[in-house]
Amino acid sequence: MAFTVNGRFLSRPMTGVDRVAENILLRMDAQWPVEKLGRYKVAVPRETQRSITLQNGDMVRIGHRSGLAWEQLDLPSACKADLIFNPCNTAPLRHKNNIVTIHDANVMDYPASYSRGFRAWYKLLLPRIARRAKAVITVSEFSADRLLHHGVVNTRPIVISNGCDHLEERAQSQTKRDGSVLFVGSPAAHKNLDMFIKLAAKYEGRDVPFLVAGARSDSVFSHSGTSAPHPKNLKFLGRVSEQQLVDLYQSAQVLLFPSFVEGFGLTPLEAQSFGCPVISSNREPMTELLSDSVLYGDPDDLADWETALNSLLSSDQTWANLSQGGLENAKRFTWANAAQQYLSVIVDEISADSRQTAHAPSVSRVSAV
């Protein structure tokens, strides 16, 4: 059976799940058993501008559509007999040989974050692709629990944690912390930017800059997620490049992650990999992934966050302990390890199909005389 990666994510501005997809693909490519399975392909829409350098695979431009229509019509038509790996939540409905990664059940757990059209499509799509897929993968035990709870899947999906070491090569050798408090993410309601802004107001006049990095997508998210007035010490940076993000992680005094719900929570692990201490929401899956390497706050309790931030900013020892603890925690999550687990699932499915084909009964035809 030929193997194809659904490369739709390469045709759009990078989001969190797209970053995961690209890193899984790159590390999986480095481990791909080309002698056993031959080369594979990454199918993308024709107008795709981004490219990706592969050792054992080939980018193939197919179809004449783009976006959702390309994924649902062009992709399955061009790859009828292939096993298709779909790393970004969605997959072609009419294709039977799918492996799909569904990152979370956020659209059901926190529907206020998403536009009406996006909610309707995902609620229709996710259970159907999950129940027809050869394998369903998700990124945390919490996410597996929520997908089961909402009936997206009938059996527990395979859990493969993301890595967080994709930005390490961009690290600057000499950095100086500037005392800033950082928020990284979209202003969707479940990200709880409102809490960050209210906390910034508490520090207005104390020479503590609060920085927000991230862009929104009106086609996905329903509103800005905040109604709080903007204090003078708050600055919105908009979408930042990977190098700018690394610079922020290396210069910020602390990252705040007050999210109500996540499938994984990559941002705090990214920050930890650069020695930036984290104060996180005390919700799953953050407690699952961060354990005792961070300070926690109740995402509904502003005073809780103010207390945690005061304790970190006022104690060099607390800061140093959290910085070192975060570095150690982040080492547990590598893309090479994640890719190895993905590859194991893929090879198992290809092997199972080969065995099934080999044992299929032959059909003889008798000519009429």
Tab-separated table of C-alpha atoms in Angstrom:
chain	number	residue	atom	x	y	z
A	1	MET	CA	0.000	0.000	0.000
A	2	ALA	CA	1.343	3.440	-0.945
A	3	PHE	CA	1.591	6.021	1.842
A	4	THR	CA	0.570	9.680	1.501
A	5	VAL	CA	0.630	12.595	3.945
A	6	ASN	CA	-2.231	15.096	3.718
A	7	GLY	CA	-0.161	18.248	3.223
A	8	ARG	CA	-2.999	20.764	3.237
A	9	PHE	CA	-1.350	22.406	6.276
A	10	LEU	CA	1.495	23.588	4.028
A	11	SER	CA	-0.915	25.728	1.995
A	12	ARG	CA	-1.989	28.092	4.812
A	13	PRO	CA	-0.451	30.376	7.474
A	14	MET	CA	1.012	28.215	10.217
A	15	THR	CA	-1.124	27.494	13.266
A	16	GLY	CA	-0.327	25.389	16.326
A	17	VAL	CA	-1.540	22.125	14.807
A	18	ASP	CA	0.296	22.952	11.572
A	19	ARG	CA	3.532	23.377	13.510
A	20	VAL	CA	2.976	19.978	15.092
A	21	ALA	CA	2.308	18.426	11.670
A	22	GLU	CA	5.460	19.878	10.138
A	23	ASN	CA	7.677	18.732	12.986
A	24	ILE	CA	6.208	15.232	13.017
A	25	LEU	CA	6.691	14.979	9.255
A	26	LEU	CA	10.311	16.176	9.309
A	27	ARG	CA	11.342	13.816	12.117
A	28	MET	CA	9.371	10.924	10.664
A	29	ASP	CA	11.019	11.495	7.289
A	30	ALA	CA	14.447	11.150	8.904
A	31	GLN	CA	13.439	7.737	10.306
A	32	TRP	CA	11.404	6.508	7.310
A	33	PRO	CA	12.349	2.892	6.371
A	34	VAL	CA	12.745	3.626	2.679
A	35	GLU	CA	14.430	0.262	1.990
A	36	LYS	CA	11.332	-1.545	3.269
A	37	LEU	CA	8.505	0.781	2.223
A	38	GLY	CA	9.955	2.838	-0.598
A	39	ARG	CA	9.436	6.577	-0.901
A	40	TYR	CA	6.206	8.226	0.192
A	41	LYS	CA	4.503	11.401	-0.976
A	42	VAL	CA	3.171	14.568	0.611
A	43	ALA	CA	0.124	15.683	-1.369
A	44	VAL	CA	-0.517	19.448	-1.472
A	45	PRO	CA	-2.835	21.791	-3.419
A	46	ARG	CA	-1.319	23.191	-6.610
A	47	GLU	CA	-1.110	26.783	-5.371
A	48	THR	CA	0.878	25.852	-2.229
A	49	GLN	CA	3.760	28.300	-1.737
A	50	ARG	CA	5.530	26.685	1.201
A	51	SER	CA	7.870	23.779	0.594
A	52	ILE	CA	9.479	21.252	2.895
A	53	THR	CA	12.802	19.485	2.393
A	54	LEU	CA	12.440	15.705	2.597
A	55	GLN	CA	15.010	12.916	2.386
A	56	ASN	CA	12.674	10.000	1.728
A	57	GLY	CA	9.475	11.592	0.468
A	58	ASP	CA	8.299	13.814	-2.376
A	59	MET	CA	5.922	16.771	-2.459
A	60	VAL	CA	3.259	16.170	-5.114
A	61	ARG	CA	0.871	18.881	-6.282
A	62	ILE	CA	-2.552	17.483	-7.081
A	63	GLY	CA	-6.027	18.684	-7.984
A	64	HIS	CA	-7.319	22.116	-8.953
A	65	ARG	CA	-9.164	23.137	-5.789
A	66	SER	CA	-7.926	24.554	-2.503
A	67	GLY	CA	-8.756	24.390	1.184
A	68	LEU	CA	-11.592	22.180	2.352
A	69	ALA	CA	-12.765	21.321	-1.172
A	70	TRP	CA	-9.273	20.100	-2.076
A	71	GLU	CA	-9.110	17.899	1.013
A	72	GLN	CA	-12.570	16.382	0.566
A	73	LEU	CA	-12.550	15.960	-3.229
A	74	ASP	CA	-9.135	16.219	-4.892
A	75	LEU	CA	-7.090	14.383	-2.286
A	76	PRO	CA	-9.155	11.165	-2.115
A	77	SER	CA	-9.594	11.109	-5.899
A	78	ALA	CA	-5.842	11.275	-6.515
A	79	CYS	CA	-4.927	8.841	-3.715
A	80	LYS	CA	-7.679	6.255	-3.907
A	81	ALA	CA	-5.601	3.232	-2.929
A	82	ASP	CA	-3.239	5.003	-0.492
A	83	LEU	CA	-3.050	5.013	3.268
A	84	ILE	CA	-3.384	8.735	4.051
A	85	PHE	CA	-1.956	10.252	7.233
A	86	ASN	CA	-3.945	13.331	8.270
A	87	PRO	CA	-2.090	15.218	11.042
A	88	CYS	CA	-4.380	18.249	11.518
A	89	ASN	CA	-7.785	17.081	12.825
A	90	THR	CA	-9.560	16.714	9.473
A	91	ALA	CA	-9.487	14.038	6.764
A	92	PRO	CA	-11.322	13.201	3.529
A	93	LEU	CA	-14.671	11.711	4.529
A	94	ARG	CA	-15.053	9.393	1.549
A	95	HIS	CA	-11.613	7.834	1.931
A	96	LYS	CA	-11.497	4.612	3.953
A	97	ASN	CA	-7.752	4.279	4.590
A	98	ASN	CA	-7.080	7.188	6.931
A	99	ILE	CA	-4.873	7.658	9.955
A	100	VAL	CA	-5.963	10.877	11.647
A	101	THR	CA	-4.634	12.944	14.524
A	102	ILE	CA	-7.457	14.701	16.392
A	103	HIS	CA	-5.734	17.074	18.753
A	104	ASP	CA	-8.574	17.941	21.090
A	105	ALA	CA	-12.293	18.257	21.729
A	106	ASN	CA	-12.088	22.003	22.383
A	107	VAL	CA	-14.827	22.833	19.889
A	108	MET	CA	-17.196	20.836	22.108
A	109	ASP	CA	-15.659	21.674	25.484
A	110	TYR	CA	-15.476	25.423	24.818
A	111	PRO	CA	-17.770	26.225	21.859
A	112	ALA	CA	-17.791	29.971	22.649
A	113	SER	CA	-14.289	30.200	21.199
A	114	TYR	CA	-15.343	29.151	17.710
A	115	SER	CA	-17.474	30.534	14.916
A	116	ARG	CA	-20.862	28.941	14.282
A	117	GLY	CA	-19.813	27.527	10.918
A	118	PHE	CA	-16.604	26.042	12.299
A	119	ARG	CA	-18.464	24.409	15.216
A	120	ALA	CA	-21.075	22.885	12.937
A	121	TRP	CA	-18.499	21.486	10.521
A	122	TYR	CA	-16.291	19.955	13.197
A	123	LYS	CA	-19.205	18.396	15.080
A	124	LEU	CA	-20.325	16.792	11.824
A	125	LEU	CA	-16.879	15.802	10.592
A	126	LEU	CA	-14.896	14.563	13.587
A	127	PRO	CA	-17.037	11.570	14.644
A	128	ARG	CA	-17.413	10.404	11.057
A	129	ILE	CA	-13.737	10.452	10.173
A	130	ALA	CA	-12.766	8.988	13.562
A	131	ARG	CA	-15.102	6.017	13.274
A	132	ARG	CA	-13.975	5.189	9.730
A	133	ALA	CA	-10.249	5.700	10.322
A	134	LYS	CA	-7.757	2.859	10.531
A	135	ALA	CA	-6.252	4.582	13.576
A	136	VAL	CA	-6.998	7.719	15.606
A	137	ILE	CA	-4.178	9.485	17.451
A	138	THR	CA	-4.414	12.283	20.004
A	139	VAL	CA	-1.858	14.226	22.010
A	140	SER	CA	-2.669	13.766	25.720
A	141	GLU	CA	-4.527	11.447	28.068
A	142	PHE	CA	-6.893	14.324	28.830
A	143	SER	CA	-7.672	14.776	25.143
A	144	ALA	CA	-8.343	11.037	24.803
A	145	ASP	CA	-10.781	11.260	27.732
A	146	ARG	CA	-12.643	14.213	26.172
A	147	LEU	CA	-12.911	12.622	22.719
A	148	LEU	CA	-14.447	9.551	24.349
A	149	HIS	CA	-16.732	11.671	26.523
A	150	HIS	CA	-18.162	13.525	23.524
A	151	GLY	CA	-18.577	10.361	21.451
A	152	VAL	CA	-16.098	11.471	18.799
A	153	VAL	CA	-14.475	8.045	19.143
A	154	ASN	CA	-15.911	4.715	20.249
A	155	THR	CA	-12.605	3.310	21.504
A	156	ARG	CA	-9.742	5.097	23.230
A	157	PRO	CA	-7.407	6.752	20.717
A	158	ILE	CA	-3.651	6.211	20.673
A	159	VAL	CA	-1.904	8.890	22.766
A	160	ILE	CA	1.350	10.314	21.399
A	161	SER	CA	2.688	13.442	23.102
A	162	ASN	CA	4.058	16.295	21.017
A	163	GLY	CA	7.672	17.392	21.165
A	164	CYS	CA	8.849	20.888	22.048
A	165	ASP	CA	12.458	20.984	20.799
A	166	HIS	CA	11.775	22.412	17.324
A	167	LEU	CA	13.024	25.923	18.111
A	168	GLU	CA	16.284	25.037	19.854
A	169	GLU	CA	18.486	25.715	16.825
A	170	ARG	CA	17.264	29.326	16.842
A	171	ALA	CA	18.469	29.991	20.394
A	172	GLN	CA	20.706	33.015	20.908
A	173	SER	CA	23.906	32.300	22.831
A	174	GLN	CA	23.726	35.446	24.959
A	175	THR	CA	20.438	36.723	26.310
A	176	LYS	CA	19.263	39.072	29.016
A	177	ARG	CA	15.898	38.875	30.720
A	178	ASP	CA	13.992	42.140	30.389
A	179	GLY	CA	11.420	41.634	33.153
A	180	SER	CA	8.498	41.237	30.736
A	181	VAL	CA	5.466	39.008	31.310
A	182	LEU	CA	4.525	37.077	28.164
A	183	PHE	CA	1.338	35.623	26.689
A	184	VAL	CA	1.605	33.556	23.483
A	185	GLY	CA	-1.515	32.415	21.651
A	186	SER	CA	-4.633	33.433	19.793
A	187	PRO	CA	-7.208	35.635	21.560
A	188	ALA	CA	-9.833	32.878	21.454
A	189	ALA	CA	-12.071	32.813	24.514
A	190	HIS	CA	-10.652	29.563	25.900
A	191	LYS	CA	-7.133	31.044	25.922
A	192	ASN	CA	-8.302	33.438	28.671
A	193	LEU	CA	-6.512	36.540	27.406
A	194	ASP	CA	-8.977	38.501	29.521
A	195	MET	CA	-7.226	37.246	32.666
A	196	PHE	CA	-3.834	38.326	31.307
A	197	ILE	CA	-5.094	41.832	30.518
A	198	LYS	CA	-6.677	42.255	33.946
A	199	LEU	CA	-3.452	41.118	35.570
A	200	ALA	CA	-1.502	43.616	33.462
A	201	ALA	CA	-3.711	46.365	34.859
A	202	LYS	CA	-2.680	45.341	38.375
A	203	TYR	CA	0.943	46.041	37.427
A	204	GLU	CA	0.365	49.293	35.560
A	205	GLY	CA	2.790	51.889	36.856
A	206	ARG	CA	5.222	49.274	38.234
A	207	ASP	CA	7.452	49.116	35.137
A	208	VAL	CA	6.410	45.548	34.303
A	209	PRO	CA	5.686	45.192	30.561
A	210	PHE	CA	3.021	42.670	29.516
A	211	LEU	CA	3.417	41.346	25.960
A	212	VAL	CA	0.886	39.455	23.814
A	213	ALA	CA	2.194	37.510	20.796
A	214	GLY	CA	-0.240	35.813	18.429
A	215	ALA	CA	-2.782	36.357	15.689
A	216	ARG	CA	-6.442	35.531	15.366
A	217	SER	CA	-8.414	33.793	12.612
A	218	ASP	CA	-11.930	35.153	12.101
A	219	SER	CA	-12.903	32.052	10.118
A	220	VAL	CA	-12.247	29.892	13.169
A	221	PHE	CA	-12.601	31.990	16.315
A	222	SER	CA	-15.821	33.745	17.177
A	223	HIS	CA	-14.534	36.798	19.035
A	224	SER	CA	-11.491	38.353	20.681
A	225	GLY	CA	-12.054	36.606	23.977
A	226	THR	CA	-11.650	39.778	26.005
A	227	SER	CA	-13.655	42.770	27.107
A	228	ALA	CA	-11.109	44.148	29.567
A	229	PRO	CA	-9.715	47.685	29.015
A	230	HIS	CA	-6.115	47.778	27.860
A	231	PRO	CA	-3.615	49.200	30.392
A	232	LYS	CA	-0.638	51.254	29.222
A	233	ASN	CA	1.903	48.541	30.063
A	234	LEU	CA	0.211	46.078	27.675
A	235	LYS	CA	1.534	45.643	24.129
A	236	PHE	CA	0.086	43.501	21.328
A	237	LEU	CA	2.793	42.188	19.011
A	238	GLY	CA	0.551	40.362	16.527
A	239	ARG	CA	1.818	37.333	14.620
A	240	VAL	CA	5.540	36.789	15.224
A	241	SER	CA	8.135	34.742	13.349
A	242	GLU	CA	9.756	31.693	14.908
A	243	GLN	CA	12.936	33.664	15.552
A	244	GLN	CA	10.963	36.460	17.210
A	245	LEU	CA	9.181	33.880	19.340
A	246	VAL	CA	12.489	32.418	20.481
A	247	ASP	CA	13.736	35.909	21.315
A	248	LEU	CA	10.617	36.467	23.437
A	249	TYR	CA	11.051	33.165	25.294
A	250	GLN	CA	14.692	34.020	25.988
A	251	SER	CA	14.046	37.593	27.117
A	252	ALA	CA	10.765	37.294	29.054
A	253	GLN	CA	10.854	36.940	32.824
A	254	VAL	CA	7.876	34.595	32.828
A	255	LEU	CA	5.246	33.092	30.525
A	256	LEU	CA	1.631	33.108	31.685
A	257	PHE	CA	-0.653	30.387	30.339
A	258	PRO	CA	-4.138	30.936	31.848
A	259	SER	CA	-6.027	28.748	29.339
A	260	PHE	CA	-9.320	27.143	30.345
A	261	VAL	CA	-8.836	24.095	28.114
A	262	GLU	CA	-6.232	22.663	25.724
A	263	GLY	CA	-5.581	19.447	23.897
A	264	PHE	CA	-1.885	19.558	24.733
A	265	GLY	CA	-0.515	22.986	25.616
A	266	LEU	CA	2.654	23.315	23.525
A	267	THR	CA	3.378	26.937	24.450
A	268	PRO	CA	4.467	26.430	28.089
A	269	LEU	CA	6.765	23.569	27.055
A	270	GLU	CA	8.320	25.751	24.355
A	271	ALA	CA	8.963	28.457	26.944
A	272	GLN	CA	10.432	25.952	29.392
A	273	SER	CA	12.847	24.665	26.738
A	274	PHE	CA	14.444	28.150	26.799
A	275	GLY	CA	14.564	28.433	30.582
A	276	CYS	CA	11.574	30.760	30.793
A	277	PRO	CA	9.561	30.030	33.971
A	278	VAL	CA	5.843	29.363	33.562
A	279	ILE	CA	2.719	30.109	35.543
A	280	SER	CA	-0.024	27.884	34.164
A	281	SER	CA	-3.707	27.234	34.556
A	282	ASN	CA	-4.334	24.417	37.020
A	283	ARG	CA	-6.490	22.551	34.488
A	284	GLU	CA	-5.778	19.397	32.528
A	285	PRO	CA	-3.834	18.643	30.410
A	286	MET	CA	-1.430	21.272	31.765
A	287	THR	CA	-1.066	19.514	35.117
A	288	GLU	CA	-0.547	16.235	33.231
A	289	LEU	CA	2.322	17.637	31.168
A	290	LEU	CA	3.895	20.202	33.496
A	291	SER	CA	3.633	18.384	36.837
A	292	ASP	CA	5.540	20.305	39.554
A	293	SER	CA	7.746	22.305	37.144
A	294	VAL	CA	5.509	25.422	37.184
A	295	LEU	CA	3.399	27.583	39.469
A	296	TYR	CA	-0.348	27.135	39.002
A	297	GLY	CA	-3.297	29.495	39.117
A	298	ASP	CA	-7.049	29.054	38.910
A	299	PRO	CA	-8.064	30.493	35.500
A	300	ASP	CA	-11.172	32.016	37.122
A	301	ASP	CA	-9.315	33.665	40.036
A	302	LEU	CA	-7.399	36.878	39.312
A	303	ALA	CA	-6.050	37.076	42.873
A	304	ASP	CA	-4.568	33.608	42.475
A	305	TRP	CA	-2.544	34.766	39.473
A	306	GLU	CA	-1.443	37.970	41.154
A	307	THR	CA	-0.146	35.983	44.136
A	308	ALA	CA	1.742	33.539	41.912
A	309	LEU	CA	3.269	36.294	39.789
A	310	ASN	CA	4.304	38.309	42.850
A	311	SER	CA	6.036	35.270	44.333
A	312	LEU	CA	8.005	34.668	41.136
A	313	LEU	CA	8.990	38.286	40.471
A	314	SER	CA	10.025	38.920	44.074
A	315	SER	CA	12.242	35.858	44.582
A	316	ASP	CA	15.377	35.117	42.568
A	317	GLN	CA	15.452	31.627	44.056
A	318	THR	CA	11.882	30.847	43.001
A	319	TRP	CA	12.666	32.111	39.509
A	320	ALA	CA	15.837	30.001	39.285
A	321	ASN	CA	14.093	26.865	40.567
A	322	LEU	CA	11.279	27.201	38.049
A	323	SER	CA	13.690	27.955	35.215
A	324	GLN	CA	15.767	24.839	35.924
A	325	GLY	CA	12.736	22.659	36.625
A	326	GLY	CA	11.178	23.751	33.357
A	327	LEU	CA	14.310	22.910	31.381
A	328	GLU	CA	14.309	19.413	32.838
A	329	ASN	CA	10.600	18.916	32.177
A	330	ALA	CA	10.854	20.044	28.548
A	331	LYS	CA	13.548	17.438	27.868
A	332	ARG	CA	10.887	14.723	28.206
A	333	PHE	CA	9.141	15.889	25.022
A	334	THR	CA	11.069	15.443	21.776
A	335	TRP	CA	9.832	15.311	18.203
A	336	ALA	CA	12.131	12.403	17.404
A	337	ASN	CA	10.416	10.286	20.051
A	338	ALA	CA	6.950	11.376	18.891
A	339	ALA	CA	7.828	10.612	15.253
A	340	GLN	CA	9.076	7.154	16.203
A	341	GLN	CA	5.697	6.389	17.780
A	342	TYR	CA	3.793	7.757	14.766
A	343	LEU	CA	5.963	5.695	12.457
A	344	SER	CA	5.218	2.566	14.481
A	345	VAL	CA	1.469	3.119	14.001
A	346	ILE	CA	1.885	3.739	10.270
A	347	VAL	CA	4.117	0.703	9.668
A	348	ASP	CA	1.685	-1.490	11.633
A	349	GLU	CA	-1.217	-0.365	9.440
A	350	ILE	CA	0.733	-0.891	6.206
A	351	SER	CA	1.837	-4.344	7.394
A	352	ALA	CA	-1.714	-5.280	8.416
A	353	ASP	CA	-2.990	-4.315	4.975
A	354	SER	CA	-0.244	-6.341	3.302
A	355	ARG	CA	-1.137	-9.425	5.358
A	356	GLN	CA	-4.817	-8.991	4.570
A	357	THR	CA	-4.089	-8.692	0.857
A	358	ALA	CA	-1.829	-11.753	0.906
A	359	HIS	CA	-4.488	-13.910	2.560
A	360	ALA	CA	-7.419	-12.686	0.487
A	361	PRO	CA	-9.074	-15.600	-1.336
A	362	SER	CA	-8.514	-15.686	-5.054
A	363	VAL	CA	-11.547	-15.590	-7.329
A	364	SER	CA	-11.577	-17.753	-10.451
A	365	ARG	CA	-13.832	-17.038	-13.339
A	366	VAL	CA	-15.522	-19.838	-15.319
A	367	SER	CA	-16.356	-19.011	-18.918
A	368	ALA	CA	-19.764	-20.010	-20.185
A	369	VAL	CA	-19.705	-22.574	-22.971
